Coordinates of C-alpha atoms (C1' of nucleotides) in Angstrom, one line a residue:
Chain X
M209 CA 23.2 -37.7 -4.0
S210 CA 25.2 -35.3 -1.6
E211 CA 28.6 -34.4 -2.9
N212 CA 27.4 -34.1 -6.8
V213 CA 24.5 -31.7 -6.2
R214 CA 25.3 -28.4 -8.5
V215 CA 22.3 -26.2 -8.9
R216 CA 21.9 -23.2 -11.0
I217 CA 20.0 -19.7 -11.6
A218 CA 20.4 -18.2 -14.9
P219 CA 19.0 -15.3 -15.3
S220 CA 18.9 -13.2 -18.7
P221 CA 20.4 -9.7 -17.6
S222 CA 17.8 -8.0 -19.6
G223 CA 16.4 -6.6 -16.5
N224 CA 17.1 -6.1 -12.9
L225 CA 16.6 -9.0 -10.6
H226 CA 13.2 -9.9 -10.4
V227 CA 11.3 -11.1 -7.2
G228 CA 10.3 -14.4 -9.4
T229 CA 13.9 -15.3 -10.5
A230 CA 14.7 -14.1 -6.7
R231 CA 12.7 -17.0 -4.9
T232 CA 14.2 -19.6 -8.1
A233 CA 17.5 -18.6 -6.9
L234 CA 16.7 -18.8 -3.3
F235 CA 15.1 -22.2 -4.1
N236 CA 18.0 -23.5 -5.9
Y237 CA 20.5 -21.6 -3.1
L238 CA 18.9 -23.9 -0.5
F239 CA 18.4 -26.7 -2.0
A240 CA 22.5 -26.8 -2.7
K241 CA 22.8 -25.8 1.0
K242 CA 20.6 -28.7 2.2
H243 CA 22.8 -31.2 0.6
G244 CA 26.0 -29.7 0.9
G245 CA 25.8 -29.4 -3.2
K246 CA 27.5 -26.3 -5.8
F247 CA 24.8 -22.9 -6.0
I248 CA 26.1 -21.7 -9.8
L249 CA 25.1 -18.5 -11.4
R250 CA 25.2 -18.1 -14.8
I251 CA 24.6 -14.6 -17.3
E252 CA 22.5 -15.8 -20.1
D253 CA 23.6 -12.6 -22.2
T254 CA 23.5 -14.2 -25.7
D255 CA 20.6 -11.4 -26.0
L256 CA 23.2 -8.6 -26.6
E257 CA 20.7 -6.4 -28.1
R258 CA 18.5 -6.1 -24.9
S259 CA 21.4 -7.1 -22.1
S260 CA 23.9 -4.6 -20.3
N261 CA 26.4 -4.7 -17.6
E262 CA 24.4 -1.8 -15.7
Y263 CA 21.8 -5.1 -15.2
I264 CA 24.3 -7.6 -14.7
K265 CA 25.6 -5.6 -11.9
N266 CA 22.4 -5.1 -10.6
I267 CA 21.8 -9.1 -10.7
F268 CA 25.2 -9.7 -8.8
D269 CA 23.9 -6.9 -6.1
S270 CA 20.6 -7.9 -5.7
L271 CA 21.4 -11.8 -5.1
K272 CA 24.3 -10.6 -2.6
A273 CA 21.9 -8.9 -0.6
L274 CA 19.8 -11.5 0.1
G275 CA 22.5 -13.3 0.5
L276 CA 22.4 -16.1 -1.8
N277 CA 25.9 -16.1 -2.8
W278 CA 27.2 -18.5 -5.1
D279 CA 30.2 -21.1 -5.5
E280 CA 30.7 -20.6 -9.2
G281 CA 30.3 -17.4 -11.6
P282 CA 31.5 -15.2 -13.7
D283 CA 32.7 -12.7 -11.5
V284 CA 34.3 -15.4 -9.1
G285 CA 35.1 -18.5 -11.9
G286 CA 35.2 -21.7 -11.4
Q287 CA 36.1 -24.9 -13.2
Y288 CA 33.5 -25.1 -15.7
G289 CA 33.7 -21.7 -17.3
P290 CA 33.0 -19.1 -18.5
Y291 CA 30.0 -18.5 -16.6
S292 CA 28.5 -15.7 -18.6
Q293 CA 27.1 -17.6 -22.0
S294 CA 28.3 -14.9 -24.9
E295 CA 31.8 -16.4 -24.3
R296 CA 30.5 -19.5 -24.8
F297 CA 29.4 -19.0 -28.4
D298 CA 32.0 -21.4 -29.7
M299 CA 31.2 -24.5 -27.5
Y300 CA 27.8 -25.1 -29.3
P301 CA 28.3 -25.9 -33.3
Q302 CA 30.3 -29.4 -32.3
Y303 CA 27.4 -30.5 -30.2
A304 CA 24.9 -29.6 -33.1
Q305 CA 27.5 -31.3 -35.8
K306 CA 27.2 -34.4 -33.3
L307 CA 23.7 -34.6 -33.3
L308 CA 23.5 -34.3 -36.9
D309 CA 25.9 -36.9 -37.6
A310 CA 23.9 -38.9 -35.2
G311 CA 20.8 -38.2 -37.9
Y312 CA 18.8 -36.2 -34.8
A313 CA 19.2 -33.2 -36.2
Y314 CA 19.1 -31.7 -39.5
E315 CA 19.6 -28.5 -42.1
C316 CA 16.7 -26.8 -42.5
F317 CA 16.2 -24.2 -45.3
C318 CA 13.0 -22.6 -45.1
T319 CA 12.5 -19.4 -45.5
P320 CA 10.7 -17.1 -42.8
E321 CA 7.9 -17.1 -45.0
E322 CA 7.4 -20.7 -45.9
L323 CA 7.1 -21.4 -42.0
E324 CA 4.4 -18.6 -41.7
I325 CA 2.2 -19.9 -44.2
E326 CA 2.7 -23.7 -42.1
K327 CA 1.4 -21.5 -39.0
E328 CA -0.9 -19.7 -40.6
T329 CA -3.0 -23.3 -42.1
A330 CA -2.3 -24.8 -38.9
T331 CA -4.3 -22.1 -37.1
Q332 CA -6.9 -22.3 -39.4
N333 CA -7.6 -25.7 -39.1
K334 CA -7.8 -25.2 -35.5
Q335 CA -4.6 -27.5 -35.5
A336 CA -1.4 -27.2 -33.3
Y337 CA 1.2 -26.3 -35.5
V338 CA 4.4 -28.2 -35.8
Y339 CA 6.7 -27.9 -38.2
S340 CA 6.2 -29.9 -41.6
K341 CA 10.0 -31.2 -41.8
K342 CA 10.1 -31.0 -45.4
C343 CA 13.9 -30.2 -45.0
V344 CA 14.1 -33.7 -43.1
E345 CA 14.9 -35.7 -46.5
L346 CA 16.6 -33.0 -48.6
S347 CA 19.6 -34.9 -50.5
D348 CA 23.3 -33.9 -50.5
E349 CA 22.9 -32.4 -53.5
E350 CA 20.1 -30.2 -53.2
K351 CA 21.8 -29.1 -50.0
A352 CA 24.8 -28.0 -52.1
A353 CA 22.7 -26.2 -54.8
R354 CA 20.5 -24.5 -52.0
R355 CA 24.2 -23.3 -50.5
A356 CA 25.2 -22.3 -54.0
K357 CA 22.3 -19.9 -54.0
G358 CA 23.5 -18.4 -51.0
E359 CA 20.7 -20.3 -49.0
V360 CA 22.2 -20.3 -45.2
P361 CA 20.5 -23.3 -43.1
A362 CA 19.4 -23.3 -39.6
I363 CA 19.6 -26.8 -37.7
R364 CA 16.6 -28.8 -36.6
F365 CA 16.1 -31.0 -34.1
N366 CA 14.5 -34.4 -35.6
V367 CA 11.9 -35.4 -32.4
S368 CA 10.5 -38.3 -33.8
K369 CA 13.5 -39.9 -34.9
T370 CA 15.2 -39.0 -31.7
Q371 CA 12.2 -40.3 -29.6
K372 CA 12.0 -43.6 -31.3
A373 CA 15.6 -44.5 -30.7
F374 CA 15.4 -43.9 -26.9
H375 CA 11.4 -44.6 -26.4
P376 CA 8.8 -47.7 -27.1
T377 CA 5.9 -45.3 -27.9
S378 CA 5.4 -41.2 -28.4
E379 CA 4.9 -40.4 -24.8
L380 CA 7.6 -38.7 -22.7
A381 CA 7.5 -38.6 -19.2
F382 CA 9.6 -37.5 -16.1
N383 CA 9.2 -37.2 -13.0
D384 CA 9.5 -34.0 -11.7
L385 CA 11.0 -33.1 -7.9
V386 CA 7.7 -30.9 -7.4
K387 CA 4.8 -32.1 -9.4
G388 CA 5.3 -35.9 -9.8
E389 CA 5.4 -37.6 -13.1
L390 CA 4.5 -35.0 -16.3
K391 CA 4.1 -36.3 -19.0
Q392 CA 4.0 -35.0 -23.2
D393 CA 3.1 -36.2 -26.2
T394 CA 6.1 -35.8 -28.4
D395 CA 3.8 -36.2 -31.8
L396 CA 3.3 -32.7 -30.6
I397 CA 6.7 -31.0 -30.2
G398 CA 8.1 -29.7 -33.9
D399 CA 10.9 -30.1 -34.8
F400 CA 12.6 -27.3 -33.5
V401 CA 15.6 -24.8 -34.0
I402 CA 18.8 -26.1 -32.2
M403 CA 21.2 -23.6 -34.5
K404 CA 19.9 -20.5 -35.7
S405 CA 21.2 -19.9 -39.7
N406 CA 23.5 -16.9 -37.9
G407 CA 25.0 -19.7 -36.0
T408 CA 23.9 -19.1 -32.5
P409 CA 22.6 -21.4 -30.8
T410 CA 19.0 -21.4 -29.5
Y411 CA 17.9 -21.1 -26.1
N412 CA 17.2 -24.6 -25.4
F413 CA 19.8 -25.7 -27.3
A414 CA 22.4 -23.6 -25.2
V415 CA 20.7 -24.2 -22.1
V416 CA 21.5 -28.1 -22.4
I417 CA 24.8 -27.6 -23.7
D418 CA 25.8 -25.1 -20.7
D419 CA 24.0 -27.2 -17.9
M420 CA 25.5 -30.3 -19.5
L421 CA 29.1 -29.0 -19.4
M422 CA 29.0 -27.4 -16.4
K423 CA 27.7 -30.5 -14.9
I424 CA 24.5 -29.0 -13.3
S425 CA 22.6 -32.2 -11.6
H426 CA 19.5 -30.7 -11.0
I427 CA 17.6 -28.1 -12.6
I428 CA 14.8 -25.9 -10.5
R429 CA 13.3 -23.5 -12.4
G430 CA 9.7 -22.0 -12.7
E431 CA 6.9 -24.0 -14.4
D432 CA 6.7 -21.5 -17.8
H433 CA 9.8 -24.3 -18.1
I434 CA 7.7 -27.3 -18.6
S435 CA 7.3 -27.5 -22.2
N436 CA 11.0 -26.5 -22.6
T437 CA 11.6 -29.7 -20.7
F438 CA 10.5 -32.2 -23.0
K439 CA 12.4 -31.0 -25.5
Q440 CA 16.0 -30.4 -23.6
L441 CA 14.9 -34.1 -22.5
L442 CA 15.2 -35.4 -25.5
I443 CA 18.8 -32.8 -26.7
Y444 CA 20.2 -34.9 -23.9
E445 CA 19.4 -38.2 -25.1
G446 CA 20.4 -37.6 -28.2
L447 CA 23.8 -36.9 -27.1
G448 CA 23.9 -39.2 -25.0
T449 CA 24.3 -37.3 -21.9
Q450 CA 23.0 -38.0 -18.6
V451 CA 19.8 -36.3 -17.8
P452 CA 19.3 -34.4 -14.4
E453 CA 16.8 -34.0 -12.3
F454 CA 14.1 -31.1 -12.7
G455 CA 11.5 -29.4 -10.5
H456 CA 9.6 -26.7 -11.5
L457 CA 7.9 -24.3 -9.2
G458 CA 4.6 -22.5 -9.0
M459 CA 4.7 -18.6 -10.2
I460 CA 4.3 -16.0 -8.6
L461 CA 1.6 -13.6 -9.5
A462 CA 0.2 -10.2 -8.7
P463 CA -2.8 -10.1 -6.8
D464 CA -5.0 -9.9 -10.2
R465 CA -4.0 -13.1 -11.1
S466 CA -2.1 -12.3 -13.8
K467 CA 2.0 -12.0 -13.9
L468 CA 3.8 -9.5 -11.6
S469 CA 5.2 -6.7 -13.7
K470 CA 6.0 -3.3 -13.5
R471 CA 2.3 -2.0 -13.7
H472 CA 1.8 -3.8 -10.3
G473 CA 4.6 -1.6 -8.8
A474 CA 7.8 -3.1 -7.6
T475 CA 9.1 -6.1 -9.3
A476 CA 12.9 -5.8 -8.7
V477 CA 14.3 -6.9 -5.6
S478 CA 16.2 -3.4 -5.7
D479 CA 13.0 -1.7 -6.1
F480 CA 11.7 -3.3 -2.8
V481 CA 15.5 -2.5 -0.6
E482 CA 14.8 1.8 -2.3
Q483 CA 11.3 1.3 -0.3
G484 CA 12.5 0.4 2.7
Y485 CA 12.0 -3.4 2.7
L486 CA 14.8 -5.5 4.3
T487 CA 16.5 -8.4 2.2
E488 CA 16.7 -10.2 5.6
A489 CA 12.5 -9.5 5.4
L490 CA 11.9 -10.0 1.7
V491 CA 13.9 -13.1 1.5
N492 CA 12.4 -14.9 4.1
F493 CA 8.7 -13.9 2.8
I494 CA 9.7 -15.4 -0.6
A495 CA 10.3 -18.4 0.9
L496 CA 7.2 -18.9 2.2
L497 CA 5.7 -18.3 -1.5
G498 CA 5.5 -22.2 -1.5
W499 CA 7.5 -23.4 1.1
S500 CA 6.3 -23.3 5.2
P501 CA 7.9 -24.7 7.7
S502 CA 7.8 -27.6 9.7
D503 CA 7.3 -26.5 13.2
G504 CA 5.5 -23.3 12.0
Q505 CA 7.8 -20.5 12.7
E506 CA 7.7 -18.3 9.9
I507 CA 10.5 -15.9 11.0
K508 CA 13.6 -17.9 10.0
S509 CA 17.1 -17.2 8.4
V510 CA 18.3 -18.5 5.1
D511 CA 20.2 -20.8 7.0
E512 CA 17.4 -21.8 9.0
I513 CA 15.2 -22.9 5.9
A514 CA 17.4 -24.6 4.4
A515 CA 18.2 -27.0 7.2
D516 CA 14.7 -27.0 6.6
F517 CA 13.8 -27.1 3.3
R518 CA 12.6 -30.4 1.5
I519 CA 12.0 -29.2 -2.6
G520 CA 9.1 -32.5 -2.3
D521 CA 7.5 -30.3 -0.1
V522 CA 7.2 -27.3 -2.2
S523 CA 4.1 -26.6 -3.3
S524 CA 2.9 -27.1 -7.0
S525 CA 0.2 -24.4 -7.4
N526 CA 0.8 -20.6 -8.3
S527 CA 0.8 -17.8 -5.6
I528 CA -0.3 -14.7 -5.4
F529 CA 2.5 -11.6 -4.1
E530 CA 0.2 -9.5 -1.4
Y531 CA 2.3 -7.2 0.5
D532 CA 0.0 -7.7 3.7
K533 CA 2.6 -9.8 5.0
L534 CA 5.6 -8.9 3.8
N535 CA 4.5 -5.7 5.6
W536 CA 4.0 -7.6 8.8
M537 CA 7.5 -9.3 8.4
N538 CA 9.4 -6.7 7.3
S539 CA 8.0 -4.7 11.1
Q540 CA 9.6 -7.8 12.3
Y541 CA 13.0 -7.2 11.4
I542 CA 13.0 -4.1 11.8
K543 CA 12.3 -4.2 15.3
Q544 CA 14.8 -6.4 15.9
L545 CA 17.4 -4.6 14.2
D546 CA 20.2 -3.1 16.9
I547 CA 20.1 0.6 17.1
E548 CA 22.9 1.6 15.4
T549 CA 22.3 -0.5 12.3
L550 CA 18.5 1.2 12.7
K551 CA 20.4 4.5 12.7
D552 CA 22.4 3.9 9.1
A553 CA 19.5 2.0 7.3
L554 CA 17.0 4.9 8.4
R555 CA 20.1 7.9 6.9
P556 CA 18.9 7.0 2.9
Y557 CA 15.6 8.5 3.9
L558 CA 16.0 11.1 6.1
T559 CA 18.1 12.8 3.6
Q560 CA 15.7 16.1 3.3
Y561 CA 16.5 17.0 6.5
D562 CA 20.0 18.5 8.6
L563 CA 20.9 15.5 10.7
G564 CA 23.5 18.5 12.2
F565 CA 21.1 19.9 13.9
L566 CA 21.0 16.8 16.2
T567 CA 23.2 15.0 18.5
D568 CA 24.4 11.6 17.9
A569 CA 22.3 11.5 21.6
Q570 CA 19.9 13.1 20.3
Y571 CA 19.5 10.7 16.9
T572 CA 19.8 7.7 18.7
R573 CA 17.0 9.0 20.8
M574 CA 14.8 10.1 17.9
V575 CA 15.2 6.9 16.3
E576 CA 14.8 4.7 19.8
I577 CA 11.1 6.6 20.0
T578 CA 10.1 6.7 16.2
R579 CA 10.5 3.1 15.9
E580 CA 8.4 1.2 16.8
P581 CA 5.6 2.1 14.0
L582 CA 7.8 1.5 11.2
T583 CA 6.2 -1.0 8.1
I584 CA 9.0 0.0 5.8
L585 CA 12.1 2.2 6.4
S586 CA 10.9 4.7 4.5
D587 CA 7.7 5.2 6.8
I588 CA 10.3 7.3 9.0
T589 CA 10.7 9.9 6.7
N590 CA 6.9 11.6 7.5
D591 CA 6.8 10.5 10.9
V592 CA 9.9 13.0 12.2
P593 CA 10.4 16.3 10.5
Y594 CA 9.1 18.5 14.0
F595 CA 12.2 17.5 15.3
F596 CA 14.1 19.4 13.1
G597 CA 14.2 23.4 12.6
E598 CA 13.0 26.0 15.3
G599 CA 9.4 26.2 14.3
V600 CA 6.8 24.0 13.0
E601 CA 4.3 22.8 10.4
I602 CA 0.8 22.5 12.1
E603 CA -1.3 20.5 10.3
L604 CA -4.7 22.5 9.6
E605 CA -7.1 20.1 11.0
V606 CA -4.8 20.4 14.7
Q607 CA -4.9 24.3 13.8
S608 CA -8.7 24.0 14.1
E609 CA -10.0 21.2 16.2
V610 CA -7.2 21.2 18.9
L611 CA -5.3 24.2 19.4
S612 CA -8.0 27.1 19.2
T613 CA -10.1 25.7 21.8
E614 CA -10.7 27.1 25.0
T615 CA -9.2 24.2 27.0
S616 CA -5.8 24.0 24.7
Q617 CA -5.6 27.5 24.9
K618 CA -5.4 27.5 29.0
V619 CA -3.4 24.7 28.9
L620 CA -0.9 25.8 26.4
R621 CA -1.0 29.4 28.2
E622 CA -0.4 27.5 32.3
F623 CA 2.4 25.9 30.2
A624 CA 4.0 28.1 28.4
S625 CA 4.7 30.0 32.3
Q626 CA 5.2 27.3 34.3
A627 CA 8.0 24.9 32.2
Q628 CA 9.8 28.0 32.4
D629 CA 11.5 26.7 35.6
W630 CA 11.6 22.9 34.5
E631 CA 14.5 20.8 33.4
F632 CA 14.4 19.3 30.2
T633 CA 15.3 15.7 31.1
E634 CA 12.7 13.1 30.5
E635 CA 13.2 11.9 34.3
N636 CA 12.0 15.7 35.3
L637 CA 9.8 15.8 32.6
H638 CA 7.9 12.9 32.9
E639 CA 7.3 13.8 36.6
K640 CA 6.1 17.6 36.1
L641 CA 3.7 16.4 33.5
D642 CA 2.1 14.6 35.4
A643 CA 1.5 16.4 37.9
F644 CA 0.5 19.3 35.2
R645 CA -1.6 16.4 34.1
T646 CA -3.5 16.4 37.2
Q647 CA -3.8 19.6 37.8
F648 CA -5.9 20.2 34.6
K649 CA -7.4 16.8 35.6
E650 CA -9.0 18.4 38.9
Q651 CA -10.6 21.3 37.2
G652 CA -12.2 18.2 34.4
I653 CA -9.9 18.8 31.4
K654 CA -9.1 14.7 30.5
P655 CA -5.7 14.1 30.5
K656 CA -5.6 13.3 26.6
E657 CA -6.9 16.5 26.6
T658 CA -4.0 18.3 27.9
M659 CA -1.5 16.3 26.5
W660 CA -3.2 17.3 22.8
A661 CA -2.4 20.7 23.5
I662 CA 1.0 19.9 24.0
R663 CA 1.9 17.7 21.5
G664 CA -0.3 19.6 19.0
A665 CA 1.4 23.3 19.7
V666 CA 5.1 21.5 19.7
T667 CA 4.7 18.7 16.6
G668 CA 1.7 20.0 14.4
R669 CA 0.2 17.1 15.0
T670 CA -1.8 14.6 17.5
R671 CA -0.2 11.7 17.0
G672 CA 3.6 10.3 17.3
A673 CA 6.0 9.4 19.0
D674 CA 6.8 9.5 23.4
I675 CA 6.2 13.3 24.1
T676 CA 8.2 13.4 26.9
A677 CA 11.3 12.4 25.0
V678 CA 10.3 14.6 21.8
L679 CA 10.4 17.8 23.8
T680 CA 13.5 16.6 26.2
I681 CA 15.3 15.7 22.6
L682 CA 14.1 20.0 21.4
G683 CA 15.1 21.5 24.9
K684 CA 13.2 23.9 26.9
E685 CA 14.1 26.6 24.3
K686 CA 12.3 25.6 21.4
T687 CA 9.5 23.6 22.9
L688 CA 8.8 27.2 24.6
K689 CA 8.9 29.1 21.3
R690 CA 6.2 26.9 19.8
V691 CA 4.0 26.4 22.9
T692 CA 3.8 30.4 22.7
S693 CA 3.5 30.9 18.8
S694 CA 0.4 28.8 19.3
L695 CA -1.1 30.9 21.7
A696 CA -3.7 33.1 20.0
Chain D
rG235 C1' -7.4 -22.8 -31.1
rC236 C1' -4.4 -26.8 -29.4
rU237 C1' -0.8 -28.6 -25.2
rC238 C1' 0.3 -29.0 -20.2
rC239 C1' 0.0 -27.4 -14.9
rC240 C1' -2.7 -26.0 -10.8
rA241 C1' -6.8 -25.6 -7.2
rU242 C1' -8.2 -25.6 1.4
rC243 C1' -10.2 -18.9 5.1
rG244 C1' -9.4 -12.5 1.3
rU245 C1' -3.7 -13.8 1.0
rC246 C1' 0.3 -17.5 2.3
rU247 C1' -0.4 -22.3 4.1
rA248 C1' -0.9 -27.6 7.3
rG249 C1' -3.4 -31.3 5.8
rA250 C1' -0.2 -37.9 2.2
rG251 C1' -8.5 -41.8 3.6
rG252 C1' -10.7 -42.4 9.6
rC253 C1' -6.7 -38.0 14.6
rC254 C1' -10.6 -32.5 10.6
rU255 C1' -17.1 -30.4 14.0
rA256 C1' -10.2 -28.5 8.5
rG257 C1' -5.0 -26.0 12.1
rG258 C1' -1.1 -21.4 11.9
rA259 C1' 0.4 -17.4 9.9
rC260 C1' -1.1 -12.2 7.5
rA261 C1' -5.0 -9.1 7.0
rA262 C1' -10.3 -7.7 9.2
rC263 C1' -13.2 -7.1 13.3
rA264 C1' -13.8 -6.1 19.0
rC265 C1' -12.5 -5.7 23.8
rC266 C1' -7.9 -5.2 27.1
rC267 C1' -3.2 -2.2 27.6
rU268 C1' -2.2 3.8 27.3
rU269 C1' -0.6 10.7 28.0
rU270 C1' -1.8 10.1 21.7
rC271 C1' -0.5 6.6 17.3
rA272 C1' 1.7 2.6 17.7
rC273 C1' 3.5 -1.8 20.0
rG274 C1' 2.0 -5.9 22.4
rG275 C1' -2.0 -8.8 24.6
rU276 C1' -6.7 -11.6 24.4
rG277 C1' -11.0 -13.3 21.2
rU278 C1' -14.3 -13.3 16.9
rA279 C1' -15.4 -14.0 11.8
rG280 C1' -13.8 -16.3 7.6
rA281 C1' -12.4 -22.1 3.1
rC282 C1' -12.1 -27.8 1.3
rA283 C1' -14.9 -24.3 -6.7
rG284 C1' -19.3 -27.7 -8.4
rG285 C1' -20.8 -32.6 -9.3
rG286 C1' -19.8 -38.0 -10.0
rA287 C1' -17.3 -42.4 -9.1
rU288 C1' -14.5 -45.6 -5.6
rU289 C1' -14.6 -46.6 0.1
rC290 C1' -17.5 -48.8 5.7
rG291 C1' -15.5 -43.5 5.7
rA292 C1' -12.7 -38.9 1.1
rA293 C1' -10.0 -32.1 1.7
rU294 C1' -7.1 -36.1 0.8
rU295 C1' -8.1 -41.8 -4.4
rC296 C1' -10.2 -41.8 -10.0
rC297 C1' -13.4 -39.2 -13.9
rC298 C1' -16.1 -34.9 -15.8
rU299 C1' -17.0 -29.6 -15.8
rU300 C1' -15.9 -24.7 -14.2
rG301 C1' -11.9 -21.2 -12.9
rG302 C1' -6.6 -19.4 -12.6
rG303 C1' -2.2 -20.0 -15.1
rA304 C1' 1.7 -21.3 -18.7
rG305 C1' 3.6 -22.9 -23.5
rU306 C1' 3.0 -22.4 -28.3
rA307 C1' 9.3 -18.5 -32.4
rC308 C1' 15.8 -18.8 -36.4
rC309 C1' 12.9 -14.4 -27.9
rA310 C1' 15.3 -15.8 -23.7

RNA sequence: GCUCCCAUCGUCUAGAGGCCUAGGACAACACCCUUUCACGGUGUAGACAGGGAUUCGAAUUCCCUUGGGAGUACCA
């Protein structure tokens, strides 16, 4: 299948790129890479009301950030364009006409009110709603008369007729790439509209025509499309064109097993990026929802995953999006970042501080000593306030439980006097502080307490980065000033 | 309501009849390391939804129940 593999992702720009869509895009991308095929981006912007350029840009940016670059699309073009559905409106009527001519579709003049009544009786009888087909046998005279009255028909697909033409029974089945054989009784599928009375195609029709014209070979999408697949299968057959392969992925659910929505927090790729997740970590994590590496090594680049990817190995069940593992994975990716990249990546989260306060060397050192506990990049914001400004804000608890004690005061007094003569380099400070601790240890004061007093006075906290490096970055003057102001 | 899909530790998963007294990862817990927090290391605990059937033998096959998800538009 190698040269002919063509897959696509077809988001509708009615919102920012959702992680669910991102995962579908990823699996399509992996499938294309694995088989040396093409990955195509098509924007389904037929719902002009809800579509916007801002969302289109967000989709482009997010996909690129995840490393899912497309071979054909609205921006890069390709030989099967245009790649925005709104520019393809004139392509659909001819195929609807073809279906009409073959008898696989017919005009329907039913009003919304009539349809509503049909639906109501169906629900009352606890039956599945299936369109009555009342317009299927309309004579040419009747249709002409209705038109004369100003009625405009929609075009419906004749399900049973198409089914009979291509299959012995009313059962329609196909072999799904991830779920295996899937079947449906087509008697339960009503004759659905393919062209609305306003002349635009419905989703199910447009998708088939687009996929056919773009020569899409494999359609990998969410399992919420399974019921659409049966309708689309029939359209392909009615059109007499080659039917692509289908693969349906389980859904991504929120921890409460409901659909992942805004009320659960971040849903768009760009939301995660804003929060300080690395796209490399995000895409890696998302790949693990439904797929697992054959060697057990979970941290992998998209390229490595592609080499190991087999669509048949993808899990057919839903999976829950839990932050725990994503967080861990993000921290792993942060650890792998080289220092210059990290320094830049962190800047957006440090805007509230005056970075000019530190030299580049000091900023570098600060990042080096504060990077370790970072789960997401934005964690840095609350970890570094004491590096900036002359004074420091002391946490209430630190003041009452650490700095106010007799022991701490003693330590700080001694520190204030001794440190006057110290040279504030990390190497020297390390040595001096070691001796300093020992000195107090002999008086029965634990090293931990000694260091807490100093840390508390200088950073206002009891926890944080390596204190020797902190003092060095601050320098003697600021350190002593802060220590002195903590003396009672 | 009707139709379809799914069902292994809390979560993501390995497992395609004997290799399973079910393996890994995250989270949890304990201990170690340590001038704090953390990182790291070593351990502990934790699952085949329930019931039938097939078989010498079932997490793996079939059926039912239960639970969860999806679809049911002249939306996409």
